mmCIF file with all atom_site columns, C-alpha atoms in Angstrom:
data_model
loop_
_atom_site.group_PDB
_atom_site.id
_atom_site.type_symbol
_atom_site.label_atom_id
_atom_site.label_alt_id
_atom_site.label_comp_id
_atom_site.label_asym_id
_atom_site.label_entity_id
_atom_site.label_seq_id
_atom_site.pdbx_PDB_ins_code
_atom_site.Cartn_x
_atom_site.Cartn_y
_atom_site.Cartn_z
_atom_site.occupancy
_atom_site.B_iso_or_equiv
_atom_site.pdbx_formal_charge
_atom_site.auth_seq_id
_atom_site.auth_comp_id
_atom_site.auth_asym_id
_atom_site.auth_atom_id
_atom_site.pdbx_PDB_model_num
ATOM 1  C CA . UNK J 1 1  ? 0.000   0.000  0.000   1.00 89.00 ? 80  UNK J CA 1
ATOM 2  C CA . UNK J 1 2  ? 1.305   3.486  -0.703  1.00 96.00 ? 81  UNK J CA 1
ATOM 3  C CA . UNK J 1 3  ? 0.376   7.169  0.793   1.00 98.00 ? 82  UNK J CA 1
ATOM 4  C CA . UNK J 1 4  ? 0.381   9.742  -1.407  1.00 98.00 ? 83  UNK J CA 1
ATOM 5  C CA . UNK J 1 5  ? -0.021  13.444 -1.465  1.00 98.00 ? 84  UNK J CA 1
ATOM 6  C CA . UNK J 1 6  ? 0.073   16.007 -3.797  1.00 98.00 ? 85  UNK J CA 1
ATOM 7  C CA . UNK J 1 7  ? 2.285   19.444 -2.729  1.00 97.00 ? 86  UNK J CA 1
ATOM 8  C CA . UNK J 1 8  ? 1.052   22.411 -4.573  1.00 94.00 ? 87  UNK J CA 1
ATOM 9  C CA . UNK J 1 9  ? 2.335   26.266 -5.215  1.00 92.00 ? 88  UNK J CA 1
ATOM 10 C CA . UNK J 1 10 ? -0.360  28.693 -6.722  1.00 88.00 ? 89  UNK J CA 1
ATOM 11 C CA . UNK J 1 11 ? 0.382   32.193 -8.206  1.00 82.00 ? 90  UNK J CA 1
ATOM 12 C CA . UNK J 1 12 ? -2.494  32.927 -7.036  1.00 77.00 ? 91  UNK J CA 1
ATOM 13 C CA . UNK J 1 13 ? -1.327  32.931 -3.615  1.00 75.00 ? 92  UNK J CA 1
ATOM 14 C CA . UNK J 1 14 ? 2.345   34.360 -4.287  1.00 77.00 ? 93  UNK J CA 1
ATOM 15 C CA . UNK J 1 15 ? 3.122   31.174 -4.876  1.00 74.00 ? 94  UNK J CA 1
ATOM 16 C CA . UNK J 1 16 ? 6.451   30.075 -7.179  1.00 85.00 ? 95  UNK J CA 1
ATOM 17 C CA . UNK J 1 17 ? 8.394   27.379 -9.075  1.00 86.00 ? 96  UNK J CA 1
ATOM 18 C CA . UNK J 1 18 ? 10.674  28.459 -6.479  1.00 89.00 ? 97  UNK J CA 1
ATOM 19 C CA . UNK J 1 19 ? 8.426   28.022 -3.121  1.00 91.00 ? 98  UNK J CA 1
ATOM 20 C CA . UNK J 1 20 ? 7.222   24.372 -4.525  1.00 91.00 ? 99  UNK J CA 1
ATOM 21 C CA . UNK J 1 21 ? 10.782  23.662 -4.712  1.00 93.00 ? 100 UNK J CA 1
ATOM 22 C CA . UNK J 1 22 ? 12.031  24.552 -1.422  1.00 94.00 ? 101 UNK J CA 1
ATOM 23 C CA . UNK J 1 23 ? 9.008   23.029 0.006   1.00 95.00 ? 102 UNK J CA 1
ATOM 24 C CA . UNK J 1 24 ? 9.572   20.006 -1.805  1.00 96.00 ? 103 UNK J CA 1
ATOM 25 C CA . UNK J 1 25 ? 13.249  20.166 -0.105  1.00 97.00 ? 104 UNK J CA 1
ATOM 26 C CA . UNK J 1 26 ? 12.058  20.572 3.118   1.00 98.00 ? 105 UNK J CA 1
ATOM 27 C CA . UNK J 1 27 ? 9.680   17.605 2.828   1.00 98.00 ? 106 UNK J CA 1
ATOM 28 C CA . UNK J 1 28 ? 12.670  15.037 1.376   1.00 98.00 ? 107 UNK J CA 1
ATOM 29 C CA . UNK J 1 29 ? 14.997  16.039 4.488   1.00 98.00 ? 108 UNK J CA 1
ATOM 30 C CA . UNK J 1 30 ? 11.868  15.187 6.985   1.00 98.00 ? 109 UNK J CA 1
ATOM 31 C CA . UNK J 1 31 ? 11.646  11.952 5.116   1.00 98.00 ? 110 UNK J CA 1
ATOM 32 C CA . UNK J 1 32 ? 14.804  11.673 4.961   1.00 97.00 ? 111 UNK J CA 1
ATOM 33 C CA . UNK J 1 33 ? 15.280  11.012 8.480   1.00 96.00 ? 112 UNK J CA 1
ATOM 34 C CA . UNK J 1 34 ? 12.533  8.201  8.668   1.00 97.00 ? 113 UNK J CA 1
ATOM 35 C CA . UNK J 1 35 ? 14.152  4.823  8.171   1.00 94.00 ? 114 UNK J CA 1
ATOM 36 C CA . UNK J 1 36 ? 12.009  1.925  6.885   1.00 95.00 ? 115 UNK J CA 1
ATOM 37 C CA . UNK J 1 37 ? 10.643  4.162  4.106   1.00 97.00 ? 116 UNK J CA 1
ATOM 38 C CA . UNK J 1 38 ? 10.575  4.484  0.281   1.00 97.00 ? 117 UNK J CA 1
ATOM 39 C CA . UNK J 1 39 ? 10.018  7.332  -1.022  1.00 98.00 ? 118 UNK J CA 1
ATOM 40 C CA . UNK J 1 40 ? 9.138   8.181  -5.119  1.00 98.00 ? 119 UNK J CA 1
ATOM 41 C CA . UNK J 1 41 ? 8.137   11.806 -6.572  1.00 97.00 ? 120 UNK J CA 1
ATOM 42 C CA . UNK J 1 42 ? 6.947   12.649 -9.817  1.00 96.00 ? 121 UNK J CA 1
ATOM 43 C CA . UNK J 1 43 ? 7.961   15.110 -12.193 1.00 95.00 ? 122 UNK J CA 1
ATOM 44 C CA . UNK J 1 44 ? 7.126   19.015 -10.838 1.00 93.00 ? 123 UNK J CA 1
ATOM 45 C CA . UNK J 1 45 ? 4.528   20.237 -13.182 1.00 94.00 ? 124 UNK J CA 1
ATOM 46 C CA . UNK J 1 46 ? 3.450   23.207 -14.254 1.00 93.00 ? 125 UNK J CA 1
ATOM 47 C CA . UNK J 1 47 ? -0.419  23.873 -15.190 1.00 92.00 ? 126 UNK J CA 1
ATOM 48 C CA . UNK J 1 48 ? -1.530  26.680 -16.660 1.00 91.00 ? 127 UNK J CA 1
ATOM 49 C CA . UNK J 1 49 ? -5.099  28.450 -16.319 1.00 88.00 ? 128 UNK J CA 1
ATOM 50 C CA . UNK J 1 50 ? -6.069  30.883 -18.908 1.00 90.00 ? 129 UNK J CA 1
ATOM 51 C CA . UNK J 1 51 ? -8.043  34.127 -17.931 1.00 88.00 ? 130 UNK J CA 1
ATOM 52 C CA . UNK J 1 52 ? -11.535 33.363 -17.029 1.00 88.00 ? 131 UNK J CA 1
ATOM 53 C CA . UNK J 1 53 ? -14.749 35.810 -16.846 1.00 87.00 ? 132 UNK J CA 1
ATOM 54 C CA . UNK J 1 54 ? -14.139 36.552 -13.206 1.00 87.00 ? 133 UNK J CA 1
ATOM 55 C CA . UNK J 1 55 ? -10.181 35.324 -12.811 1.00 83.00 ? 134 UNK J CA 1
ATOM 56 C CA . UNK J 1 56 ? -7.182  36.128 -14.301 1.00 85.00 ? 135 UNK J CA 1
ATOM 57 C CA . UNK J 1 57 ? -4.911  33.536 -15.913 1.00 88.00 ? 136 UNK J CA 1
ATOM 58 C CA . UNK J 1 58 ? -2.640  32.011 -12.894 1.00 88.00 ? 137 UNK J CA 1
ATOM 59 C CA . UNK J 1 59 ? -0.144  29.223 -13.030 1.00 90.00 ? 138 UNK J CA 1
ATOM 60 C CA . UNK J 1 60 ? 0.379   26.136 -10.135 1.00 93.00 ? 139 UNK J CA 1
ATOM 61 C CA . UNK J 1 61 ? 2.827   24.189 -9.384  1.00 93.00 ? 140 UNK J CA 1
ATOM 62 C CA . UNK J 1 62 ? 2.650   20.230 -8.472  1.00 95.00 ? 141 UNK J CA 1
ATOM 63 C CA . UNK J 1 63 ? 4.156   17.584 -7.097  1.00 97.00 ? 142 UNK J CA 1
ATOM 64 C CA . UNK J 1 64 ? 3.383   14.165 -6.609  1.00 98.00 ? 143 UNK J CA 1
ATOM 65 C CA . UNK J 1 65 ? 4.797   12.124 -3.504  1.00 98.00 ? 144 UNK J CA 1
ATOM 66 C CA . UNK J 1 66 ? 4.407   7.676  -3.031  1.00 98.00 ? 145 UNK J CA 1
ATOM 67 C CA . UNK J 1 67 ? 5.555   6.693  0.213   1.00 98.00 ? 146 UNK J CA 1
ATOM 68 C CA . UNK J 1 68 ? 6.036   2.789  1.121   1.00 97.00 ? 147 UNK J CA 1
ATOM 69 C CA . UNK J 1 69 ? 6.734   1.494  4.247   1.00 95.00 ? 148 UNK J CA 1
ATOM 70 C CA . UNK J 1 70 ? 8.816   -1.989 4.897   1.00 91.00 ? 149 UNK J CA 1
ATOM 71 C CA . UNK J 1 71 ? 8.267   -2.172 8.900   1.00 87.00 ? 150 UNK J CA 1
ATOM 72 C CA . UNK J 1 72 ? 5.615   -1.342 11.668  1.00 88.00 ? 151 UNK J CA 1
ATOM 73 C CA . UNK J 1 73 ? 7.928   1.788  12.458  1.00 91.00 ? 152 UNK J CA 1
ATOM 74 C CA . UNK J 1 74 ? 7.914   4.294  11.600  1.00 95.00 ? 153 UNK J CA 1
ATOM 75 C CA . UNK J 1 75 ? 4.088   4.464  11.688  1.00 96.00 ? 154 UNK J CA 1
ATOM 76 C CA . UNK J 1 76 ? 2.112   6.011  9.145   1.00 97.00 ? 155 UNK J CA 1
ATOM 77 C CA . UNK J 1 77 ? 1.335   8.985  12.047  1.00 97.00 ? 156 UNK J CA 1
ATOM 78 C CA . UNK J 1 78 ? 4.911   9.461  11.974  1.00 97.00 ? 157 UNK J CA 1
ATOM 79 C CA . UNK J 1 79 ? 5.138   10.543 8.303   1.00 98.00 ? 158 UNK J CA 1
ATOM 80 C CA . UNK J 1 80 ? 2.383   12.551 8.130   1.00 98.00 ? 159 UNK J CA 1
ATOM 81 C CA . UNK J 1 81 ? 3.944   14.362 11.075  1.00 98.00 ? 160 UNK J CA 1
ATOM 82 C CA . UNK J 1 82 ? 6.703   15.007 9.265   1.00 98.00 ? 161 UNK J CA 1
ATOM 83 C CA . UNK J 1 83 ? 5.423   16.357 5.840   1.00 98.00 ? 162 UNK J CA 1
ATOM 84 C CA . UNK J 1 84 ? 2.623   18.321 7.881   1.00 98.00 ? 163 UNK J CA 1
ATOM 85 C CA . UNK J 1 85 ? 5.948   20.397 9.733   1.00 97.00 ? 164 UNK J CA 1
ATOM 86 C CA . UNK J 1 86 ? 6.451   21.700 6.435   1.00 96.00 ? 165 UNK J CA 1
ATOM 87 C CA . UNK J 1 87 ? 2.938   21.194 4.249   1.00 95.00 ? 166 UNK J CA 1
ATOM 88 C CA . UNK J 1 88 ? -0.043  19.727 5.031   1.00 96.00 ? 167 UNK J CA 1
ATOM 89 C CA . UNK J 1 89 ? -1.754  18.102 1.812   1.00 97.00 ? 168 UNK J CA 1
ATOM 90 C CA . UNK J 1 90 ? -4.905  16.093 1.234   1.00 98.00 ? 169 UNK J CA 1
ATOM 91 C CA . UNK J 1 91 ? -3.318  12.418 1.980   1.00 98.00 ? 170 UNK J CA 1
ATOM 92 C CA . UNK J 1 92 ? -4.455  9.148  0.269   1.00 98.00 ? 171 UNK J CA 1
ATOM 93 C CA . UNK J 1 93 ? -3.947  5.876  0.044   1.00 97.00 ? 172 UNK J CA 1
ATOM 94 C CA . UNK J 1 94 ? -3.136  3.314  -3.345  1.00 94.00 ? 173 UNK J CA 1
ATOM 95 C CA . UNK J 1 95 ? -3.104  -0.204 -3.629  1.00 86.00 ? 174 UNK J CA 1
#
């Protein structure tokens, strides 16, 4: 079974390429320190909205996290601890 969560910078919100990035580097140390995980990203994407009636074009920035554990510890509780220090995403879980 895998977690995974989505982290996401929106222009919108004065968020960057740059802010995803260092938030994405934040998250990876965090992990980092948790032993008895794997831990896959995806790509960082960029998605682009065009100007709407009542919104202007904006631009946000994703990127996709899989986490796998191969032991009781650490415990699921522990890893969303540790991404939630630096981002708390909508967490789910894939067969």
């Amino acid at each position: 079974m895998k977690l995974t969560f989505e982290v996401i910078s929106d222009d919108r919100f004065e968020g960057s390429k740059k802010e995803l990035k260092e938030m994405t580097e934040k998250i990876d140390a965090a992990l980092s320190k948790l032993e008895g995980i794997t831990v896959q990203k995806g790509i960082l994407r960029e998605l682009r909205f065009p100007a709407s009636e009542n919104e202007p074009s904006h631009i946000t920035y994703r990127r996709r996290y899989f986490v796998t554990k191969s032991a009781c510890k650490p415990t699921w509780n522990d890893v969303y601890a540790a991404v939630n220090r630096v981002y708390s995403p909508k967490y789910e879980f894939q067969n």
